[in-house]
Coordinates of C-alpha atoms in Angstrom, one line a residue:
Chain A
M1 CA 15.2 -3.9 22.7
T2 CA 14.2 -7.6 22.9
G3 CA 10.5 -7.2 23.2
H4 CA 8.0 -8.5 20.7
L5 CA 4.4 -7.6 19.9
A6 CA 2.2 -10.1 18.0
V7 CA -1.3 -8.9 16.9
V8 CA -3.2 -12.1 16.8
G9 CA -6.3 -13.0 14.8
L10 CA -8.5 -15.5 16.7
G11 CA -11.0 -16.0 13.8
P12 CA -14.7 -16.6 14.6
S13 CA -15.6 -17.8 18.1
D14 CA -14.5 -21.4 18.0
A15 CA -11.1 -23.1 18.3
R16 CA -11.5 -24.9 15.0
Y17 CA -10.8 -21.6 13.3
L18 CA -7.6 -20.8 15.2
T19 CA -4.5 -21.3 13.0
P20 CA -1.4 -23.0 14.3
E21 CA 0.5 -19.7 13.8
A22 CA -2.0 -17.9 16.1
G23 CA -1.9 -20.7 18.6
A24 CA 1.9 -20.6 18.8
A25 CA 1.9 -16.8 19.3
L26 CA -0.6 -17.1 22.2
A27 CA 1.5 -19.8 23.8
D28 CA 4.7 -17.8 23.4
A29 CA 3.3 -14.6 25.1
Q30 CA 4.1 -13.5 28.6
S31 CA 1.2 -11.0 28.6
L32 CA -2.1 -10.9 26.7
Y33 CA -4.1 -7.8 25.9
G34 CA -7.5 -7.5 24.3
Y35 CA -11.2 -6.7 24.5
A36 CA -12.5 -8.9 27.4
A37 CA -14.8 -11.0 25.2
Y38 CA -11.9 -12.0 22.9
L39 CA -9.4 -12.5 25.7
D40 CA -12.0 -14.9 27.3
R41 CA -11.5 -17.2 24.3
V42 CA -7.8 -17.8 25.2
P43 CA -7.2 -20.6 27.7
V44 CA -6.0 -19.3 31.1
R45 CA -2.4 -20.0 32.0
A46 CA -1.0 -19.1 35.4
D47 CA 2.3 -17.7 34.1
Q48 CA 0.7 -15.2 31.6
R49 CA -0.6 -11.8 32.7
R50 CA -4.0 -10.8 31.2
H51 CA -5.0 -7.2 30.5
A52 CA -8.7 -7.0 29.5
S53 CA -10.1 -3.8 28.2
D54 CA -13.4 -2.4 27.0
N55 CA -14.5 -2.6 23.4
R56 CA -14.0 1.1 22.7
E57 CA -10.5 1.6 24.1
E58 CA -8.7 0.5 21.0
R59 CA -6.0 3.2 20.9
A60 CA -5.3 3.0 24.7
R61 CA -5.1 -0.9 24.4
A62 CA -2.7 -0.7 21.5
A63 CA -0.5 1.8 23.4
E64 CA -0.4 -0.3 26.5
A65 CA 0.6 -3.4 24.5
L66 CA 3.3 -1.4 22.7
K67 CA 4.7 0.0 26.0
D68 CA 4.9 -3.5 27.5
A69 CA 6.7 -4.8 24.4
A70 CA 9.1 -1.8 24.4
A71 CA 10.0 -2.7 28.0
G72 CA 11.1 -6.1 26.8
G73 CA 7.9 -8.1 27.1
R74 CA 6.7 -10.9 24.8
V75 CA 3.2 -9.5 24.2
A76 CA 0.1 -10.8 22.3
L77 CA -2.7 -8.4 21.5
V78 CA -5.7 -10.5 20.5
S79 CA -8.4 -9.6 18.0
G80 CA -11.6 -11.5 16.9
G81 CA -11.6 -12.5 13.2
D82 CA -8.7 -11.0 11.3
P83 CA -6.7 -8.2 13.1
G84 CA -6.3 -6.4 9.8
V85 CA -10.0 -6.0 9.0
F86 CA -11.7 -3.3 11.0
A87 CA -9.7 -4.4 14.0
M88 CA -6.5 -3.9 16.1
A89 CA -3.7 -4.0 13.6
A90 CA -4.5 -0.5 12.2
A91 CA -4.8 0.8 15.8
V92 CA -1.3 -0.5 16.6
C93 CA 0.1 1.0 13.4
E94 CA -1.5 4.4 14.3
E95 CA 0.1 4.3 17.7
I96 CA 3.5 3.4 16.3
E97 CA 3.3 6.3 13.9
R98 CA 2.3 8.7 16.7
G99 CA 4.4 7.2 19.5
P100 CA 8.0 7.4 20.5
Q101 CA 10.7 6.5 17.9
N102 CA 11.7 3.3 19.7
W103 CA 8.3 1.8 19.0
R104 CA 9.3 1.7 15.3
A105 CA 12.3 -0.6 16.2
L106 CA 10.0 -3.1 17.9
D107 CA 9.6 -6.6 16.6
L108 CA 6.0 -6.5 15.3
T109 CA 4.1 -9.5 13.8
V110 CA 0.5 -9.4 12.6
I111 CA -1.0 -12.9 12.4
P112 CA -4.0 -13.2 10.1
G113 CA -7.3 -14.9 11.1
I114 CA -10.5 -16.0 9.4
T115 CA -12.5 -12.8 9.2
A116 CA -16.3 -12.8 9.6
M117 CA -17.2 -12.4 6.0
L118 CA -15.3 -15.5 5.0
A119 CA -16.9 -17.6 7.8
V120 CA -20.4 -16.4 6.9
S121 CA -19.8 -16.8 3.1
A122 CA -18.6 -20.4 3.7
K123 CA -21.8 -21.2 5.8
I124 CA -24.1 -20.3 2.9
G125 CA -22.2 -21.2 -0.2
A126 CA -20.0 -18.7 -2.0
P127 CA -21.7 -15.2 -2.1
L128 CA -18.2 -13.6 -2.2
G129 CA -17.3 -15.8 -5.2
H130 CA -16.6 -12.8 -7.4
D131 CA -15.6 -9.1 -6.9
F132 CA -16.7 -7.8 -3.5
C133 CA -16.0 -5.2 -0.9
A134 CA -16.0 -4.9 2.8
L135 CA -17.5 -1.8 4.4
S136 CA -17.9 -0.8 8.0
L137 CA -21.3 0.9 8.6
S138 CA -20.0 2.6 11.7
D139 CA -20.1 6.4 11.4
N140 CA -18.1 6.9 14.6
L141 CA -15.0 7.3 12.5
K142 CA -16.2 8.6 9.2
P143 CA -19.1 10.8 8.0
W144 CA -22.4 9.0 7.0
T145 CA -22.3 10.8 3.6
L146 CA -19.0 8.9 2.8
I147 CA -20.7 5.6 3.8
E148 CA -23.6 6.4 1.4
R149 CA -21.2 7.3 -1.4
R150 CA -19.3 4.0 -0.9
L151 CA -22.6 2.0 -0.9
D152 CA -23.6 3.8 -4.2
A153 CA -20.2 3.1 -5.8
A154 CA -20.0 -0.5 -4.8
A155 CA -23.6 -1.5 -5.6
G156 CA -23.6 0.6 -8.8
A157 CA -20.4 -1.1 -10.1
G158 CA -21.6 -4.7 -9.3
F159 CA -19.5 -5.5 -6.2
V160 CA -21.0 -7.9 -3.6
I161 CA -21.0 -6.0 -0.3
A162 CA -20.0 -7.3 3.1
L163 CA -21.2 -5.0 5.9
Y164 CA -19.3 -5.0 9.1
N165 CA -20.5 -3.2 12.3
P166 CA -24.0 -3.0 10.9
V167 CA -25.6 -1.8 14.2
S168 CA -24.9 -1.0 17.8
R169 CA -26.8 0.5 20.8
A170 CA -25.4 3.9 19.8
R171 CA -26.1 3.4 16.0
P172 CA -29.6 2.1 15.7
W173 CA -30.7 3.6 12.3
Q174 CA -27.7 3.1 10.0
L175 CA -28.4 -0.3 8.7
G176 CA -32.0 0.6 7.8
K177 CA -30.7 3.6 5.9
A178 CA -28.1 1.5 4.1
L179 CA -30.6 -1.1 3.0
E180 CA -32.9 1.8 1.7
R181 CA -30.0 3.2 -0.2
L182 CA -29.0 -0.1 -1.7
R183 CA -32.6 -0.6 -3.0
R184 CA -32.0 2.3 -5.4
H185 CA -29.3 0.3 -7.1
L186 CA -30.3 -3.4 -6.8
P187 CA -33.3 -5.4 -7.8
P188 CA -35.8 -6.4 -5.0
A189 CA -34.9 -10.1 -5.4
T190 CA -31.2 -9.5 -4.7
P191 CA -30.1 -12.0 -2.0
V192 CA -29.1 -10.7 1.4
V193 CA -27.4 -12.9 3.9
F194 CA -27.5 -12.3 7.6
G195 CA -24.8 -14.2 9.5
R196 CA -24.9 -14.1 13.2
A197 CA -22.4 -15.5 15.8
V198 CA -20.7 -18.0 13.5
G199 CA -18.9 -20.6 15.5
R200 CA -21.1 -20.2 18.6
T201 CA -24.0 -22.3 19.7
E202 CA -26.4 -19.5 18.8
E203 CA -25.0 -19.4 15.2
N204 CA -27.6 -18.4 12.6
V205 CA -27.1 -17.8 8.9
S206 CA -30.1 -17.0 6.8
V207 CA -31.0 -15.5 3.4
V208 CA -33.7 -13.1 2.5
T209 CA -34.4 -10.8 -0.5
L210 CA -33.4 -7.2 -0.4
D211 CA -37.0 -6.0 -0.5
E212 CA -37.8 -8.1 2.6
A213 CA -34.5 -7.5 4.5
N214 CA -35.2 -5.9 7.8
A215 CA -32.6 -4.1 9.8
T216 CA -34.0 -5.3 13.1
A217 CA -32.8 -8.8 12.2
A218 CA -29.2 -7.7 12.9
D219 CA -27.2 -7.0 16.1
M220 CA -23.6 -6.3 17.0
A221 CA -22.7 -9.9 16.3
T222 CA -24.1 -9.9 12.7
L223 CA -22.3 -9.7 9.4
I224 CA -24.4 -8.9 6.4
I225 CA -23.6 -9.8 2.8
I226 CA -25.6 -8.0 0.0
G227 CA -25.5 -9.8 -3.3
S228 CA -24.8 -8.2 -6.7
R229 CA -27.1 -8.6 -9.8
D230 CA -25.1 -11.8 -10.6
T231 CA -25.6 -13.5 -7.2
R232 CA -27.8 -16.6 -7.3
V233 CA -29.9 -18.7 -4.9
V234 CA -30.1 -22.5 -5.2
L235 CA -33.0 -24.0 -3.4
R236 CA -32.5 -27.4 -1.7
A237 CA -35.3 -29.4 -0.2
G238 CA -34.9 -29.6 3.6
K239 CA -31.7 -27.5 3.6
T240 CA -30.7 -23.9 3.8
P241 CA -30.5 -22.5 0.2
L242 CA -27.1 -22.0 -1.3
V243 CA -26.1 -18.4 -2.2
Y244 CA -23.3 -17.9 -4.6
T245 CA -21.9 -15.3 -7.0
P246 CA -20.7 -17.0 -10.3
R247 CA -17.1 -16.7 -11.4
A248 CA -18.3 -15.1 -14.6
A249 CA -19.8 -11.6 -14.6
V250 CA -21.5 -9.8 -17.4
E251 CA -21.5 -6.0 -18.0
V252 CA -24.6 -4.3 -16.6
N253 CA -25.9 -0.9 -17.3
A254 CA -26.8 0.7 -13.9
Chain B
M1 CA -27.3 -40.6 0.0
T2 CA -24.5 -40.7 2.6
G3 CA -21.7 -39.0 0.7
H4 CA -20.2 -35.7 1.7
L5 CA -18.3 -33.0 0.0
A6 CA -16.0 -30.6 1.9
V7 CA -14.6 -27.7 -0.1
V8 CA -11.5 -27.0 2.0
G9 CA -9.4 -23.7 2.2
L10 CA -5.7 -24.5 2.8
G11 CA -4.7 -20.8 3.3
P12 CA -1.3 -19.6 2.0
S13 CA 1.4 -22.2 1.3
D14 CA 2.4 -23.1 4.8
A15 CA 0.9 -25.5 7.3
R16 CA 0.9 -22.8 10.0
Y17 CA -2.1 -21.2 8.2
L18 CA -4.1 -24.4 8.0
T19 CA -7.0 -24.3 10.5
P20 CA -7.9 -27.3 12.7
E21 CA -11.3 -27.4 10.9
A22 CA -9.6 -27.8 7.5
G23 CA -7.1 -30.3 8.8
A24 CA -10.0 -32.4 10.2
A25 CA -11.8 -32.4 6.8
L26 CA -8.7 -33.5 5.0
A27 CA -8.1 -36.3 7.5
D28 CA -11.7 -37.5 7.2
A29 CA -11.7 -37.7 3.4
Q30 CA -11.6 -40.9 1.3
S31 CA -10.7 -39.0 -1.8
L32 CA -9.1 -35.7 -2.5
Y33 CA -9.6 -33.4 -5.6
G34 CA -7.7 -30.3 -6.5
Y35 CA -5.3 -28.4 -8.7
A36 CA -2.1 -30.3 -8.5
A37 CA -0.1 -27.6 -6.8
Y38 CA -2.6 -27.3 -4.0
L39 CA -3.0 -31.1 -3.7
D40 CA 0.7 -31.4 -3.3
R41 CA 0.4 -29.5 0.0
V42 CA -1.7 -32.2 1.6
P43 CA 0.4 -35.0 3.2
V44 CA 0.0 -38.3 1.3
R45 CA -1.9 -41.1 3.0
A46 CA -2.0 -44.5 1.4
D47 CA -5.8 -45.0 2.0
Q48 CA -6.8 -41.8 0.3
R49 CA -7.3 -41.5 -3.5
R50 CA -5.9 -38.3 -5.1
H51 CA -7.3 -36.7 -8.2
A52 CA -5.1 -33.9 -9.4
S53 CA -6.2 -31.6 -12.2
D54 CA -5.0 -28.7 -14.2
N55 CA -5.5 -25.1 -13.0
R56 CA -8.1 -24.2 -15.6
E57 CA -10.4 -27.2 -15.2
E58 CA -12.5 -25.8 -12.4
R59 CA -15.9 -26.8 -13.6
A60 CA -14.9 -30.3 -14.5
R61 CA -13.0 -30.8 -11.2
A62 CA -16.1 -29.6 -9.3
A63 CA -18.3 -32.0 -11.2
E64 CA -16.0 -34.9 -10.6
A65 CA -15.9 -34.3 -6.9
L66 CA -19.7 -33.9 -6.8
K67 CA -20.2 -37.2 -8.6
D68 CA -17.9 -39.0 -6.2
A69 CA -19.8 -37.6 -3.2
A70 CA -23.1 -38.4 -4.8
A71 CA -21.9 -42.0 -5.1
G72 CA -21.4 -42.1 -1.4
G73 CA -17.8 -40.9 -1.1
R74 CA -16.4 -38.7 1.6
V75 CA -14.7 -36.2 -0.6
A76 CA -12.5 -33.1 0.0
L77 CA -11.9 -30.6 -2.8
V78 CA -9.0 -28.4 -1.9
S79 CA -8.4 -24.8 -2.7
G80 CA -5.5 -22.5 -1.9
G81 CA -6.4 -19.5 0.3
D82 CA -10.1 -19.3 0.9
P83 CA -12.4 -21.4 -1.3
G84 CA -15.0 -18.7 -1.4
V85 CA -12.7 -16.0 -2.8
F86 CA -12.1 -16.4 -6.6
A87 CA -11.8 -20.1 -6.0
M88 CA -13.6 -23.5 -6.0
A89 CA -16.7 -22.9 -3.8
A90 CA -18.4 -20.8 -6.5
A91 CA -17.6 -23.5 -9.1
V92 CA -19.1 -26.2 -6.9
C93 CA -22.3 -24.1 -6.4
E94 CA -22.5 -23.5 -10.2
E95 CA -22.3 -27.2 -10.9
I96 CA -24.9 -28.0 -8.2
E97 CA -27.3 -25.5 -9.8
R98 CA -26.8 -27.0 -13.3
G99 CA -26.4 -30.7 -12.3
P100 CA -28.8 -33.5 -11.4
Q101 CA -31.4 -32.8 -8.6
N102 CA -29.7 -35.3 -6.2
W103 CA -26.6 -33.1 -6.0
R104 CA -28.8 -30.5 -4.1
A105 CA -29.4 -33.2 -1.4
L106 CA -25.7 -33.7 -0.9
D107 CA -24.1 -32.9 2.4
L108 CA -21.9 -29.9 1.4
T109 CA -19.5 -28.0 3.7
V110 CA -17.3 -25.1 2.8
I111 CA -14.3 -24.6 5.1
P112 CA -12.9 -21.1 5.1
G113 CA -9.1 -20.4 4.9
I114 CA -6.8 -17.4 5.1
T115 CA -7.2 -15.7 1.7
A116 CA -4.1 -14.1 0.1
M117 CA -5.1 -10.4 0.8
L118 CA -5.3 -11.1 4.6
A119 CA -1.8 -12.8 4.6
V120 CA -0.2 -10.0 2.5
S121 CA -1.9 -7.3 4.6
A122 CA -0.6 -8.9 7.8
K123 CA 3.0 -9.0 6.5
I124 CA 3.1 -5.3 5.9
G125 CA 0.9 -3.8 8.7
A126 CA -2.7 -3.1 8.0
P127 CA -3.4 -1.8 4.5
L128 CA -6.9 -3.3 4.6
G129 CA -7.6 -1.5 8.0
H130 CA -10.6 0.3 6.6
D131 CA -13.1 -0.1 3.7
F132 CA -11.6 -2.2 0.9
C133 CA -12.5 -4.4 -2.1
A134 CA -11.2 -7.5 -3.7
L135 CA -11.2 -7.5 -7.5
S136 CA -10.0 -10.2 -9.9
L137 CA -8.1 -8.7 -12.9
S138 CA -8.8 -11.8 -15.0
D139 CA -10.8 -10.9 -18.1
N140 CA -11.3 -14.5 -19.0
L141 CA -14.7 -14.5 -17.3
K142 CA -15.8 -10.8 -17.5
P143 CA -15.2 -8.0 -20.0
W144 CA -12.3 -5.7 -19.5
T145 CA -14.6 -2.7 -19.6
L146 CA -16.3 -4.0 -16.5
I147 CA -13.0 -4.3 -14.7
E148 CA -12.2 -0.7 -15.6
R149 CA -15.6 0.4 -14.3
R150 CA -15.0 -1.4 -11.0
L151 CA -11.5 0.1 -10.7
D152 CA -12.9 3.6 -11.3
A153 CA -15.8 3.1 -8.8
A154 CA -13.5 1.6 -6.0
A155 CA -10.7 4.1 -6.3
G156 CA -13.1 7.0 -6.7
A157 CA -15.0 6.2 -3.6
G158 CA -11.9 5.6 -1.4
F159 CA -11.8 1.9 -1.1
V160 CA -8.4 0.2 -0.7
I161 CA -8.2 -2.4 -3.6
A162 CA -6.8 -5.9 -3.4
L163 CA -6.1 -7.2 -6.9
Y164 CA -6.3 -11.0 -7.4
N165 CA -5.0 -12.8 -10.6
P166 CA -3.1 -9.7 -11.7
V167 CA -1.2 -11.4 -14.5
S168 CA -0.8 -14.7 -16.3
R169 CA 1.0 -15.9 -19.4
A170 CA -2.3 -15.4 -21.4
R171 CA -3.0 -12.0 -19.7
P172 CA 0.3 -10.0 -19.9
W173 CA -1.1 -6.4 -20.2
Q174 CA -4.0 -6.2 -17.8
L175 CA -2.1 -5.1 -14.7
G176 CA -0.2 -2.3 -16.5
K177 CA -3.6 -1.0 -17.8
A178 CA -5.1 -1.2 -14.4
L179 CA -2.3 0.8 -12.7
E180 CA -2.6 3.4 -15.5
R181 CA -6.3 3.6 -14.8
L182 CA -5.8 4.0 -11.1
R183 CA -3.4 6.9 -11.6
R184 CA -6.3 8.9 -12.9
H185 CA -7.9 8.7 -9.4
L186 CA -5.2 8.4 -6.9
P187 CA -2.1 10.6 -6.0
P188 CA 1.3 9.5 -7.3
A189 CA 2.5 8.8 -3.7
T190 CA -0.3 6.3 -3.0
P191 CA 1.3 3.1 -1.5
V192 CA 1.1 -0.1 -3.5
V193 CA 2.0 -3.4 -1.9
F194 CA 3.3 -6.3 -3.9
G195 CA 2.9 -9.6 -2.0
R196 CA 4.4 -12.6 -3.5
A197 CA 4.3 -16.3 -2.4
V198 CA 3.5 -15.6 1.2
G199 CA 4.3 -18.6 3.3
R200 CA 6.9 -20.0 0.9
T201 CA 10.7 -19.6 1.1
E202 CA 10.6 -17.2 -1.8
E203 CA 8.1 -15.0 0.0
N204 CA 8.5 -11.3 -0.8
V205 CA 6.4 -8.4 0.3
S206 CA 7.4 -4.9 -0.7
V207 CA 5.9 -1.4 -1.0
V208 CA 6.3 1.2 -3.7
T209 CA 4.4 4.3 -4.7
L210 CA 1.7 4.2 -7.4
D211 CA 3.8 6.3 -9.8
E212 CA 6.7 3.9 -9.6
A213 CA 4.6 0.7 -9.5
N214 CA 5.7 -1.5 -12.4
A215 CA 3.5 -4.3 -13.6
T216 CA 6.5 -6.5 -14.4
A217 CA 7.1 -6.9 -10.7
A218 CA 4.1 -9.2 -10.5
D219 CA 3.5 -12.8 -11.5
M220 CA 0.8 -15.4 -11.0
A221 CA 1.7 -15.8 -7.4
T222 CA 1.4 -12.1 -6.6
L223 CA -1.4 -10.3 -4.7
I224 CA -1.4 -6.5 -5.0
I225 CA -2.9 -4.0 -2.6
I226 CA -3.5 -0.4 -3.8
G227 CA -3.9 2.0 -1.0
S228 CA -6.6 4.7 -0.7
R229 CA -5.9 8.4 -0.1
D230 CA -6.0 7.7 3.6
T231 CA -3.4 4.9 3.5
R232 CA -0.1 5.7 5.3
V233 CA 3.5 4.5 5.3
V234 CA 5.5 4.4 8.5
L235 CA 9.3 4.2 7.9
R236 CA 11.3 2.0 10.3
A237 CA 15.1 2.0 10.3
G238 CA 16.4 -1.4 9.1
K239 CA 13.0 -2.8 8.7
T240 CA 10.3 -3.0 6.0
P241 CA 8.0 0.1 6.3
L242 CA 4.6 -0.4 7.8
V243 CA 1.6 0.3 5.5
Y244 CA -1.8 0.9 7.1
T245 CA -5.1 2.5 6.5
P246 CA -6.4 4.3 9.6
R247 CA -9.7 3.4 11.2
A248 CA -10.9 6.9 10.7
A249 CA -11.7 8.2 7.2
V250 CA -12.5 11.7 6.0
E251 CA -14.7 12.7 3.1
V252 CA -12.8 13.3 -0.1
N253 CA -13.9 15.1 -3.2
A254 CA -12.8 13.1 -6.2

């Protein structure tokens, strides 16, 4: 078996975030698989086959890419951000575990990328400057009660929280509920960062307080960072405030 | 004031991880600041001044870079990995908050990089494939009791845990204590990934179970990922096993 599968992180929507390693993997591929919106970010080359799929078909997309590689193809499966963070690398591993034995013998590479929380954090200062967690608000693949339990645990213990997948057409109420839940643990003045479409022309990163944070400000392209009790805001005349979490943390009694 | 400060994430120790955005910021700088080991990764150019400092002098280094920029310099302050994750971006924000008012008017850019947990995760599969947290084990800047509380909260609620700064010459016992603490919450077979020096020739990424995990396997260049109850290992003949956390999670009773 001489095939190869690279699961490639493109980072946020701009070529300035694409690492040389990711660029080389894309250039080396004979066929490219991915959600159409991510695949559109890879420059077209006549000698590469392209297989675009819908956002929801992660398992099927992973299986198709694995089949192609098992047949000897040099395959790249693209992912926005980092493929290991709520993205395609886990779907590929799931398919390898469930699939035919020869998929385990495949040459597999996962190529990391700048994930959304790092890009948003950089735009506003350093809100992830101390202990933090990343949590998907999608209850398609886990019960809502578990999401609430994780919000309680993270906020109660003083982690900054990055929320992925905050909202979608099929999940309109989850972010509002999550903000409500977080208000039980955190002071009203806790900074909340809304980062939208980083790297695109419509990019927008803003900061509000937890008591004024409104779920309607988010859409599918938004990443939200909820500060801890330690997170600070530095006002700057004529500029977006800086938001950061100091390197030193003190014990709090929740 | 025409100066500019870019806080630049170099990613792991290999140029294949350096984003075009970071490369451009380094090329644009008149002076470079950083911990010596990171600064050594930036190609020398005769027209750039270099200011190397010791690992521990983060606040002083940030202040020096800010002073230089406030005097009109185009300054790059380099960080390994991502500058926003247990690194220089928070130190710069702290100095801006404490420093003279004109530092707030400075043109400041933070440029994200591939942080260690993403690089280690990619090397072994997708252990960060679902909800996870990043926690620094250094008790230089927070009490050990708070670290224990965060370990309890994260493991109890089912987060995968990435441990930064697991050990140093001055902090020899913390990782052993942390592993002991995690054994209260997680089954003995929970996968633990030790990722060392990713991107360097001595790179080594391995997986053991929580009951056999030994703190002496780690040093200052190690990043550790502790799985959740959902994290799985896929054995592959003649290859490193894959470790991944499925996209779907089920409720657990701790």
